[in-house]
Amino acid sequence: MSPDSEPSPSSSSRDWLFPSHSFAHSFDNYTSKTPKYPRRFSSNPRLSQPLPPDSKPHKTPAFQSVSSSNSSSFSEYKYAGLRRRSYLSRRAETSPKREENGTVLQRNAVVSNRNVGVSEEKTSESKMIAGFYGQRVKFRWHMIMITFFTSLVHKNFSLHNQVDELQNQVSKLNGRLRACNLLDSTDVIRSISKDSEQLSSEGLKNLALIVSLTLLSIPVVILKYIDYVSKSRSPDNISEEVSLSKQLAYRVDVFFSVHPYAKPLALLVATLLLICLGGLALFGVTDDNLADCLWLSWTFVADSGNHANSEGIGPRLVSVSISFGGMLIFAMMLGLVSDSISEKFDSLRKGRSEVVEQNHTLILGWSDKLGSLLNQLAIANESLGGGIVVVMAERDKEEMELDISKMEFDFKGTSVICRSGSPLILADLKKVSVSKARAIIVLAEDGNADQSDARALRTVLSLTGVKEGLRGHIVVELSDLDNEVLVKLVGGDLVQTVVAHDVIGRLMIQCARQPGLAQIWEDILGFENCEFYIKRWPTLDGMPFEDALISFPDAIPCGVKVASCGGKIIMNPDDSYILQEGDEILVIAEDDDSYAPAELPMVKQASFINIARPAKMPQKILLCGWRRDIDDMIVVLDAFLAPGSELWMFNDVPENDREKKLIDGGLDLSRLMNISLVNREGNAVIRRHLESLPLESFDSILILADESVEDSAIQADSRSLATLLLIRDIQAKRLPYREARVSQVHRGSFSQGSWIGEMQQASDKSVIISEILDPRTKNLLSMSKISDYVLSNELVSMALAMVAEDRQINDVLEELFAEEGNELHIRQADLYLRKGEELSVLEVILRARQRREIVIGYRSANAERAVINPPLKSEKRRWSLQDVFVVIAEKE
């Protein structure tokens, strides 16, 4: 037992106050149990000294047995040695410095003893050993006394301190006893619970600190394990799989590439982990609760300067770590936000964002007709306060917007949205809300006709493959008439086709036969003036068509959409046709809401003027240039012209190859009934080649956009313009109109002596129709008056816009352009009235009905443009025989 241990109640006070008595008793036992024979030498010099020969051990105590003297003597010797060792070890614990000195003295004594033993090995060995042993026993007694005195002093001081502590505890308990009269029992319970909570909170804080450190070390352990597994695989094996670290990196890369929200999600998880781990660590090193620590951790993450108020080594280390992680997270967040904003602006700039619209007009593709098409759609949407037009093409969005901004017309409230994309990709079609568009227009590409139509066919296939279905119809512009059947077969009822080349060719032929007809078509096809509309009027049910014809003061009925025939449109029906329930009226009006039927007006029945139509006369027509569908134009001309007409073909194609090309295009030359072909080879922009032709003898000259330059609108227009000027100049030189006749109609502000004036006079004899692709070139030529009309792609754009607004109009246009059925005609006024007769427009309409014709407008003799759907139809006016009327009649 150590000297400073407190005494037990069973111990004697004498033993504690005078421990030397018990110690002396044990020492006596030790000396009495010493064996009679000398001890063997051991490795320890202190324990290997033999006993003196003349020394006698103490007697064995009386309670030991005599019969076991030999064995007991050995055991007493052994246990005495053990007690001796325990005493020496206890003495070494109580007084290490004195033991050290004693050990030094013992070692010195041993050394001296050995030296004496060497000199006097046999004579004085026993005496020296006995003297050394006596000195060591004496030294031990001194050490025992010093140890006892030291332990006694230490014990006194410790007892004094314990008395002081007990007095303090007694005073505290007395104070608590005095306060017991004032405190409630619940306060005691609260104090006890607070103490228990404090103990439990300390355990939780330690647990939180351990958990946070463990979670921080887990990623490091995992990465080290992955690296160890990767390196442990043999690199010499060629068939070895990819390392685990590379596979993990690949999976992470795929995850971030496939999932668009992987980066912000990973950043959010990292932020939450940092806040949680930081809060747990702060909870372990501070006295705050967990909620406050989590909030403090968030403040360190959000603002790295908040950790400056931390006190203590532990809180400061944790707060600095959290702030450092917060700086990294906010740096990554800033980069992610910056990249997202840049990608968004880049997506907006390049037109990759989705269009969230409905009931809009969608245009797929880009061509020279786009400007005119947008203009017509803007005019059509003006009555609705504007609309939305979306253009998607494989061009850069900024370039498309820049080109549209250069267009010189007013959009009238219509918004044009551009997007970059391919109409062959369903994802791009979905991006422009194709399923919600009310009309989809597919423009033909500039270039090869077959390639353009093949792309249009693929676009129609993509549109029909939209899963959501299409709300509107599809209007497809084709370049070749032969591909129309295939596109309609693929698209079905959803598709309406407009063959650009065929429309232009037919319009050119009609305008060549009837000068001034192109301007009328421009007024009817465009939305600027009057156009076709179809609407049902229940109040007209049971009325004959003749009465319905004069029932609209602001419109002119042209046909009926018969419900009993599946919605077939019949133009120019019989007067006896009775309107049935469900029938709709086809009219020419300014707008769809600008007309309505009124009461039947009282119109005087006009007398019939029996004037026979002039018979068709053979004509001589010149075609300058070569088109890929020139075979179709020849078929149409053969149907329109009178027998005996001549068609001169002047172009660069060798005469030997022309017949083969015409046959390959589907033309059977043996079936031409009314015309004969005359071939001439030459260049239309070389004057001497043109001078070889009898230009003064042609009734009509058609200048075509040559096939070799039709890919470029500017080059084609330049070639057509040069050919037009050369022909007019040659005609002016050959026809002496200055002396022979005076122009009856004012042709412009140019003097008749100028070269332009001579060309204008030459135009009185022959009509020149030029195919111009660029509307700007058309405007220039229209001002010079050297050509009766310049036909351009603008008419095709108007037709596309009309069909996009109402798909039923395509049936009307197809009939007006076809070889059979009804078409537009320009009639002389003497067919309907006499000289000086005053008639209203309604009366003229009734007289035209006697010839099965519908008058839709007129052009005065001194006017340059015709008036379609004239106002004030009931007012009478004086007509001139030089006036002309525009009618819808069957083809002659």
Short mmCIF file of N, CA and C in Angstrom, two decimals, residues 495-544:
data_model
loop_
_atom_site.label_atom_id
_atom_site.label_comp_id
_atom_site.label_asym_id
_atom_site.label_seq_id
_atom_site.Cartn_x
_atom_site.Cartn_y
_atom_site.Cartn_z
N VAL A 495 -51.27 17.60 -96.96
CA VAL A 495 -50.33 18.32 -97.82
C VAL A 495 -51.07 19.03 -98.95
N GLN A 496 -50.69 20.29 -99.15
CA GLN A 496 -51.10 21.07 -100.31
C GLN A 496 -49.83 21.51 -101.04
N THR A 497 -49.74 21.24 -102.33
CA THR A 497 -48.53 21.51 -103.09
C THR A 497 -48.72 22.72 -104.01
N VAL A 498 -47.66 23.49 -104.13
CA VAL A 498 -47.60 24.59 -105.08
C VAL A 498 -46.31 24.43 -105.87
N VAL A 499 -46.43 24.11 -107.17
CA VAL A 499 -45.27 23.91 -108.02
C VAL A 499 -44.87 25.27 -108.58
N ALA A 500 -43.74 25.80 -108.11
CA ALA A 500 -43.34 27.16 -108.44
C ALA A 500 -43.12 27.33 -109.93
N HIS A 501 -42.37 26.44 -110.53
CA HIS A 501 -42.08 26.57 -111.95
C HIS A 501 -43.33 26.45 -112.80
N ASP A 502 -44.20 25.55 -112.39
CA ASP A 502 -45.43 25.37 -113.16
C ASP A 502 -46.33 26.60 -113.05
N VAL A 503 -46.42 27.18 -111.85
CA VAL A 503 -47.24 28.38 -111.67
C VAL A 503 -46.70 29.53 -112.50
N ILE A 504 -45.38 29.72 -112.43
CA ILE A 504 -44.79 30.84 -113.19
C ILE A 504 -44.94 30.62 -114.68
N GLY A 505 -44.74 29.36 -115.12
CA GLY A 505 -44.88 29.11 -116.55
C GLY A 505 -46.30 29.35 -117.05
N ARG A 506 -47.30 28.91 -116.31
CA ARG A 506 -48.68 29.10 -116.72
C ARG A 506 -49.07 30.58 -116.69
N LEU A 507 -48.60 31.29 -115.65
CA LEU A 507 -48.89 32.72 -115.60
C LEU A 507 -48.25 33.47 -116.76
N MET A 508 -47.04 33.08 -117.11
CA MET A 508 -46.38 33.74 -118.25
C MET A 508 -47.16 33.51 -119.55
N ILE A 509 -47.67 32.30 -119.71
CA ILE A 509 -48.43 32.01 -120.93
C ILE A 509 -49.74 32.79 -120.96
N GLN A 510 -50.44 32.84 -119.82
CA GLN A 510 -51.69 33.61 -119.79
C GLN A 510 -51.43 35.10 -120.02
N CYS A 511 -50.37 35.61 -119.42
CA CYS A 511 -50.06 37.04 -119.60
C CYS A 511 -49.60 37.34 -121.02
N ALA A 512 -48.94 36.37 -121.67
CA ALA A 512 -48.52 36.60 -123.05
C ALA A 512 -49.72 36.64 -123.97
N ARG A 513 -50.75 35.87 -123.70
CA ARG A 513 -51.96 35.88 -124.52
C ARG A 513 -52.83 37.09 -124.25
N GLN A 514 -52.80 37.54 -122.95
CA GLN A 514 -53.66 38.67 -122.57
C GLN A 514 -52.82 39.68 -121.79
N PRO A 515 -52.34 40.68 -122.49
CA PRO A 515 -51.50 41.68 -121.80
C PRO A 515 -52.26 42.37 -120.67
N GLY A 516 -51.55 42.58 -119.54
CA GLY A 516 -52.15 43.21 -118.38
C GLY A 516 -52.72 42.24 -117.37
N LEU A 517 -52.71 40.94 -117.69
CA LEU A 517 -53.29 39.96 -116.78
C LEU A 517 -52.43 39.71 -115.55
N ALA A 518 -51.13 39.94 -115.69
CA ALA A 518 -50.23 39.70 -114.56
C ALA A 518 -50.56 40.64 -113.39
N GLN A 519 -50.87 41.89 -113.70
CA GLN A 519 -51.22 42.83 -112.63
C GLN A 519 -52.50 42.41 -111.91
N ILE A 520 -53.43 41.83 -112.67
CA ILE A 520 -54.67 41.36 -112.05
C ILE A 520 -54.40 40.17 -111.13
N TRP A 521 -53.53 39.28 -111.59
CA TRP A 521 -53.17 38.15 -110.73
C TRP A 521 -52.46 38.63 -109.46
N GLU A 522 -51.68 39.65 -109.61
CA GLU A 522 -50.98 40.19 -108.43
C GLU A 522 -51.98 40.74 -107.41
N ASP A 523 -53.04 41.39 -107.89
CA ASP A 523 -54.05 41.92 -106.97
C ASP A 523 -54.86 40.80 -106.32
N ILE A 524 -55.13 39.73 -107.06
CA ILE A 524 -55.95 38.66 -106.51
C ILE A 524 -55.17 37.76 -105.55
N LEU A 525 -53.90 37.47 -105.92
CA LEU A 525 -53.11 36.57 -105.08
C LEU A 525 -52.60 37.25 -103.81
N GLY A 526 -52.28 38.50 -103.89
CA GLY A 526 -51.75 39.18 -102.71
C GLY A 526 -52.86 39.59 -101.76
N PHE A 527 -52.45 39.88 -100.51
CA PHE A 527 -53.40 40.29 -99.48
C PHE A 527 -53.54 41.80 -99.39
N GLU A 528 -52.87 42.52 -100.27
CA GLU A 528 -52.95 43.98 -100.19
C GLU A 528 -54.28 44.50 -100.71
N ASN A 529 -54.84 43.84 -101.71
CA ASN A 529 -56.10 44.31 -102.29
C ASN A 529 -57.21 43.31 -101.96
N CYS A 530 -57.71 42.65 -102.97
CA CYS A 530 -58.80 41.69 -102.79
C CYS A 530 -58.31 40.29 -103.06
N GLU A 531 -58.87 39.33 -102.36
CA GLU A 531 -58.46 37.95 -102.50
C GLU A 531 -59.67 37.04 -102.29
N PHE A 532 -59.44 35.74 -102.44
CA PHE A 532 -60.51 34.76 -102.32
C PHE A 532 -60.76 34.42 -100.84
N TYR A 533 -62.07 34.29 -100.52
CA TYR A 533 -62.49 33.84 -99.19
C TYR A 533 -63.67 32.90 -99.35
N ILE A 534 -63.76 31.95 -98.44
CA ILE A 534 -64.85 30.97 -98.44
C ILE A 534 -65.52 31.00 -97.07
N LYS A 535 -66.85 31.18 -97.07
CA LYS A 535 -67.58 31.25 -95.81
C LYS A 535 -69.03 30.82 -96.05
N ARG A 536 -69.61 30.30 -95.00
CA ARG A 536 -71.00 29.87 -95.08
C ARG A 536 -71.92 30.98 -94.59
N TRP A 537 -73.05 31.17 -95.34
CA TRP A 537 -74.08 32.15 -94.97
C TRP A 537 -75.43 31.44 -94.95
N PRO A 538 -75.93 31.06 -93.79
CA PRO A 538 -77.21 30.32 -93.72
C PRO A 538 -78.38 31.08 -94.29
N THR A 539 -78.31 32.43 -94.28
CA THR A 539 -79.45 33.21 -94.80
C THR A 539 -79.64 33.04 -96.30
N LEU A 540 -78.63 32.52 -96.99
CA LEU A 540 -78.73 32.36 -98.45
C LEU A 540 -79.22 30.97 -98.85
N ASP A 541 -79.51 30.10 -97.89
CA ASP A 541 -79.99 28.76 -98.23
C ASP A 541 -81.32 28.85 -98.99
N GLY A 542 -81.40 28.10 -100.09
CA GLY A 542 -82.60 28.10 -100.93
C GLY A 542 -82.62 29.18 -101.97
N MET A 543 -81.60 30.02 -102.06
CA MET A 543 -81.55 31.10 -103.05
C MET A 543 -80.78 30.63 -104.27
N PRO A 544 -81.23 30.96 -105.50
CA PRO A 544 -80.47 30.63 -106.70
C PRO A 544 -79.17 31.43 -106.74
#
